[in-house]
GROMACS .gro file of C-alpha atoms in nm:
model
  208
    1UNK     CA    1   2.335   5.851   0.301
    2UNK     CA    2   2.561   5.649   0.525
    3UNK     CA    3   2.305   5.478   0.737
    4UNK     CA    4   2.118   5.393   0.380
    5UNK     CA    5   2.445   5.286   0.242
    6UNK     CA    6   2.525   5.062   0.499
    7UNK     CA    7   2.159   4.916   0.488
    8UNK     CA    8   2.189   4.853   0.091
    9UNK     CA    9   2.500   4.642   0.137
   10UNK     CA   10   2.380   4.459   0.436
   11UNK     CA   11   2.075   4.391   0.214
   12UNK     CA   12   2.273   4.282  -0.087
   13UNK     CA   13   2.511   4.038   0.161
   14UNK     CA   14   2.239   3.855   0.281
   15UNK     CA   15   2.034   3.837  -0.071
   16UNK     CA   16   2.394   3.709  -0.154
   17UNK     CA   17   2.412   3.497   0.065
   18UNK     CA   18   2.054   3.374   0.053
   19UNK     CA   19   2.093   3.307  -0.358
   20UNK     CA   20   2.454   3.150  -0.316
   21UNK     CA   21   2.269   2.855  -0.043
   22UNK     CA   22   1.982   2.807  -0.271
   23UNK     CA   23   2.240   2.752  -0.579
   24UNK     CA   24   2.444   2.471  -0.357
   25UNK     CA   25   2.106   2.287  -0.251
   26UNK     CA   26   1.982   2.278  -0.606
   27UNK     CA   27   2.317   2.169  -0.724
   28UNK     CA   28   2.296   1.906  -0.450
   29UNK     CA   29   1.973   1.773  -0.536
   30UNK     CA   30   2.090   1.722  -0.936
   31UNK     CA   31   2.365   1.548  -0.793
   32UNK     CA   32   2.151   1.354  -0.597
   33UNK     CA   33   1.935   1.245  -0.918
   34UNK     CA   34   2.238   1.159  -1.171
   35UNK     CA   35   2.399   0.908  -0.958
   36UNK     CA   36   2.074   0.774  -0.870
   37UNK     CA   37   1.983   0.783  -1.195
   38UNK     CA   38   2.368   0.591  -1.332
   39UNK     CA   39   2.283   0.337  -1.070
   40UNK     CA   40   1.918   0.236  -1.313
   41UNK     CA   41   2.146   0.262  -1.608
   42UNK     CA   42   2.407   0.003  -1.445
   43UNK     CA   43   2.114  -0.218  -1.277
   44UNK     CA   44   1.954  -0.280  -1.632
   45UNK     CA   45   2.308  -0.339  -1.780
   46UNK     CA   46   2.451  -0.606  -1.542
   47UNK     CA   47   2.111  -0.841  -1.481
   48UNK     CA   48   2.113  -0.840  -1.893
   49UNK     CA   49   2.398  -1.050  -1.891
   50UNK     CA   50   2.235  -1.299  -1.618
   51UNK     CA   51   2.275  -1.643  -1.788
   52UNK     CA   52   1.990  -1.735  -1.737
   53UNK     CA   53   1.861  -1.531  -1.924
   54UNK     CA   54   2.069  -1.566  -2.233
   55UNK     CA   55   2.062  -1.925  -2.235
   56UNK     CA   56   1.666  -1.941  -2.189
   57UNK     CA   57   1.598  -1.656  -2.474
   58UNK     CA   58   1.849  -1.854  -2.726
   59UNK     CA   59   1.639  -2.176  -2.742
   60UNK     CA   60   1.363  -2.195  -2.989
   61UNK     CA   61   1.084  -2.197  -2.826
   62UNK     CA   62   0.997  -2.096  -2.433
   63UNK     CA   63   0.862  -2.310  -2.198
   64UNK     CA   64   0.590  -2.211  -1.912
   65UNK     CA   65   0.845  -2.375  -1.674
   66UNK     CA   66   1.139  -2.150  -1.895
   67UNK     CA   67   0.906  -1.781  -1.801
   68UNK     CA   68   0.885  -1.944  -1.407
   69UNK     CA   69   1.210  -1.952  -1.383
   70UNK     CA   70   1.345  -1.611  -1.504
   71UNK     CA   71   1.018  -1.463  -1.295
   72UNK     CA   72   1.198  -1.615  -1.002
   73UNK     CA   73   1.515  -1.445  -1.044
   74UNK     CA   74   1.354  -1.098  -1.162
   75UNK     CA   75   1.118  -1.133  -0.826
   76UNK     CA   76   1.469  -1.204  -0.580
   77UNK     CA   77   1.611  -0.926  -0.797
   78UNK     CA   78   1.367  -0.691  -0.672
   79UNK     CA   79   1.293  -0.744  -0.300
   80UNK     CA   80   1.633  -0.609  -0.305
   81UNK     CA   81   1.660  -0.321  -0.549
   82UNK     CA   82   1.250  -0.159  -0.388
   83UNK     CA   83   1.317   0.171  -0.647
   84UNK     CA   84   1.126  -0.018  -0.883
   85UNK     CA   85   0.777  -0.150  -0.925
   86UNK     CA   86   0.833  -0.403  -1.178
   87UNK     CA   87   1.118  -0.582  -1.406
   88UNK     CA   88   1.061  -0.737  -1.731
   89UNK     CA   89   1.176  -0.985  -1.942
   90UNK     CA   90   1.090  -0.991  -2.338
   91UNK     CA   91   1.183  -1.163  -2.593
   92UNK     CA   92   1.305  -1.050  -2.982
   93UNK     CA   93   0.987  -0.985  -3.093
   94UNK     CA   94   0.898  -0.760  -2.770
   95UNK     CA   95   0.687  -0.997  -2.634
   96UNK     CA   96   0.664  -1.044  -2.201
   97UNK     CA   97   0.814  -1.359  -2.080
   98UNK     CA   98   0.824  -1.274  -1.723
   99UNK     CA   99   0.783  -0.995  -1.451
  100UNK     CA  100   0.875  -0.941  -1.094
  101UNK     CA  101   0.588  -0.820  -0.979
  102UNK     CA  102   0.293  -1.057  -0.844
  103UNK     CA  103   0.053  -0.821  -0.916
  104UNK     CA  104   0.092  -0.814  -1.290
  105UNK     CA  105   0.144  -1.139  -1.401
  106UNK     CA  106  -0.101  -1.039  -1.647
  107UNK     CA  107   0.120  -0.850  -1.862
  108UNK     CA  108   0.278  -1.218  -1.921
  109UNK     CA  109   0.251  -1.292  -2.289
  110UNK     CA  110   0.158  -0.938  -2.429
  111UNK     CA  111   0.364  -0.748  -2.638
  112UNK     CA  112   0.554  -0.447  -2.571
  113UNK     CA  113   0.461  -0.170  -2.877
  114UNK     CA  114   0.664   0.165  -2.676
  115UNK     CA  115   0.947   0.268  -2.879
  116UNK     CA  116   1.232   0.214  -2.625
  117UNK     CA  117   1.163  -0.178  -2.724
  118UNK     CA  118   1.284  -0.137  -3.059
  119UNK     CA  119   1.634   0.099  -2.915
  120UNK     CA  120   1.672  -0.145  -2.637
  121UNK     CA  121   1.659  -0.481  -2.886
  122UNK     CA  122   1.910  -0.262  -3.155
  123UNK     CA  123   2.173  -0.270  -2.895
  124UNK     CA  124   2.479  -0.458  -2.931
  125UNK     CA  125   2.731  -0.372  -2.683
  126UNK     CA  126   2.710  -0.435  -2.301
  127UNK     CA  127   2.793  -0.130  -2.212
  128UNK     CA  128   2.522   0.042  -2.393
  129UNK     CA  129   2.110   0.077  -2.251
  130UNK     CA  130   1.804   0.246  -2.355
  131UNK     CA  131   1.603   0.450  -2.165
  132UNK     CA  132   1.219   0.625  -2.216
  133UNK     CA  133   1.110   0.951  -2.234
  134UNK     CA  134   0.981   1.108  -1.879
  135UNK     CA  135   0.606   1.046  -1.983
  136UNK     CA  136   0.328   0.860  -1.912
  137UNK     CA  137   0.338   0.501  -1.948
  138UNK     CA  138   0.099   0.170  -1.908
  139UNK     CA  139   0.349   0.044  -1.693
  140UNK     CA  140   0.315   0.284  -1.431
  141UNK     CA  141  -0.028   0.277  -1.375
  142UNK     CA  142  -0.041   0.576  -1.677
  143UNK     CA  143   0.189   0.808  -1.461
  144UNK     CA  144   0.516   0.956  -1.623
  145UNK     CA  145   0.873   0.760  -1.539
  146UNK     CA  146   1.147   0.659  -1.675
  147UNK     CA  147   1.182   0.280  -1.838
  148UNK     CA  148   1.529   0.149  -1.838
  149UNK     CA  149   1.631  -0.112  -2.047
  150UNK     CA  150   1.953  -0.338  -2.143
  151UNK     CA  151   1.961  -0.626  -2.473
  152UNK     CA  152   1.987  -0.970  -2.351
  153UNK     CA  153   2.238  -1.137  -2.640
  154UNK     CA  154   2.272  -1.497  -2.760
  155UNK     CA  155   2.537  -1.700  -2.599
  156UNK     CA  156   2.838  -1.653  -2.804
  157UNK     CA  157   2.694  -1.393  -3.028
  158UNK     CA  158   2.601  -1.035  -3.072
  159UNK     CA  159   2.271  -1.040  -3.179
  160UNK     CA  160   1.994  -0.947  -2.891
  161UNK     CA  161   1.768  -1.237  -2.818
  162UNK     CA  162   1.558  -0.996  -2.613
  163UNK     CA  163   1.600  -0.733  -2.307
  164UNK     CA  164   1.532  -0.632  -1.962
  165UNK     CA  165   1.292  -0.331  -1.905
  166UNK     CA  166   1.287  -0.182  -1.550
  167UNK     CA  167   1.041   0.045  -1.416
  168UNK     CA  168   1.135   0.308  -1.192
  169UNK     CA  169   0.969   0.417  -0.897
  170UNK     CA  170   0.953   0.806  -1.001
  171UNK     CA  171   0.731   0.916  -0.790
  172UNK     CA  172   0.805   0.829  -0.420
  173UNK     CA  173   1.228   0.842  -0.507
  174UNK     CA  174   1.208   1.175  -0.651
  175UNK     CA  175   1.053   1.261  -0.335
  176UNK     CA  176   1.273   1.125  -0.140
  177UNK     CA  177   1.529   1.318  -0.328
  178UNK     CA  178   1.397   1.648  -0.329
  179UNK     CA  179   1.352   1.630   0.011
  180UNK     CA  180   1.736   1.504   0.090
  181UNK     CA  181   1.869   1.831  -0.058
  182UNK     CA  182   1.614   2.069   0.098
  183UNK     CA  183   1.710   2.361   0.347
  184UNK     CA  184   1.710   2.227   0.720
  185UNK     CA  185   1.721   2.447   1.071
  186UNK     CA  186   1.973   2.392   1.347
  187UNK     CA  187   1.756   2.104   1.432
  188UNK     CA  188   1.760   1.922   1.152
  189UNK     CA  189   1.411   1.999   1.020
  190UNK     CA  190   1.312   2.145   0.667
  191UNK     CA  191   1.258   2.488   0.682
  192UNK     CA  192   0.945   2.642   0.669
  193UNK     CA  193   0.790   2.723   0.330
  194UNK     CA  194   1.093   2.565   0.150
  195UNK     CA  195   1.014   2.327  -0.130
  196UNK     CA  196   1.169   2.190  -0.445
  197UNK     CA  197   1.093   2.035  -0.763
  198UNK     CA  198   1.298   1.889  -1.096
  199UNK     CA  199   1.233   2.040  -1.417
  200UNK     CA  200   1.313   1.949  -1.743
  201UNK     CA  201   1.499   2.158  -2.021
  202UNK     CA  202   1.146   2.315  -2.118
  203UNK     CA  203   1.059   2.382  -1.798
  204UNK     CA  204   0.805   2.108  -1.739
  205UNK     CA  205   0.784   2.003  -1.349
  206UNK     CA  206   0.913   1.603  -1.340
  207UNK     CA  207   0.856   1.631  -0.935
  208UNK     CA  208   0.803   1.845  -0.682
   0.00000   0.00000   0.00000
């Protein structure tokens, strides 16, 4: 009875123990994901008040030479911010005036019909954003993300003149996070067998 005693709370510690580590790297990995995750919501806030932007959506009508331009500053934009594969500019009626990516220039002119347009264009304070659903979407080459987004409002005025859509990068920076907050050996390498993944509310796997 002893010996088996002893054995039952040694087995208990280290189940304990086990459970406790695996709680503190989850927790670390959600940690990991909402301030990645504030940083999209602050990125798509602060280029929407570029003024550039504002000043080229206010005129009445755009320009070829007015959708180079912005396409310019949304391309320098992101060679520096890589978590995304695209920005977008559109104008009130949802229509594309530019993007930063080369490779879908094609998207110029077409109009945005997802429903985050429509919350993104309602917005009238600076400090408020839209964001998607995680699903899948045309702008992600029909994979699930998340689509930021911030109103772009009329010099002097309230009133959105149009918005800035970013794509995240879901797949690779989920990744990268999951694999930031997994269990490593004294030599710094992942353990064994040990994986993670995100879930939503409903249990749906966002990553893994």
């Amino acid at each position: 009875d002893v010996f088996a005693g002893s054995i039952g709370d040694l087995h208990q510690t280290v189940v304990t123990s086990l459970l406790h580590d695996n709680q503190s790297q989850a927790a670390l990995a959600i940690d990991i994901m909402d301030r990645n995750l504030y940083e999209r919501a602050n990125d798509c806030r602060w280029w929407a008040l570029a003024s550039i932007f504002s000043e080229t959506l206010s005129g009445e009508q755009l320009s070829d030479q007015d959708g180079k331009k912005i396409g310019a500053v949304l391309r320098a934009i992101n060679d520096l911010y890589t978590v995304y594969t695209n920005l977008i500019v559109f104008d009130r009626k949802g229509r594309i005036v530019a993007v930063s990516a080369k490779e879908k220039q094609d998207l110029v002119g077409s109009v945005l019909e997802q429903e985050w347009v429509s919350r993104i264009l309602a917005i009238r304070d600076a400090q408020d954003y839209a964001v998607s659903g995680f699903v899948p979407c045309p702008l992600y080459e029909g994979r699930p993300t998340y689509i930021y987004g911030a109103a772009i409002r009329s010099v002097g005025h309230h009133q959105a003149v149009g918005g800035v859509a970013i794509v995240f990068d879901s797949e690779p920076q989920f990744a990268a996070m999951l694999t930031d907050a997994l269990p490593r050996d004294s030599a710094g390498k992942v353990k064994d067998g040990a994986f993670g993944v995100f879930v939503d509310s409903a249990g749906r796997v966002i990553a893994c």
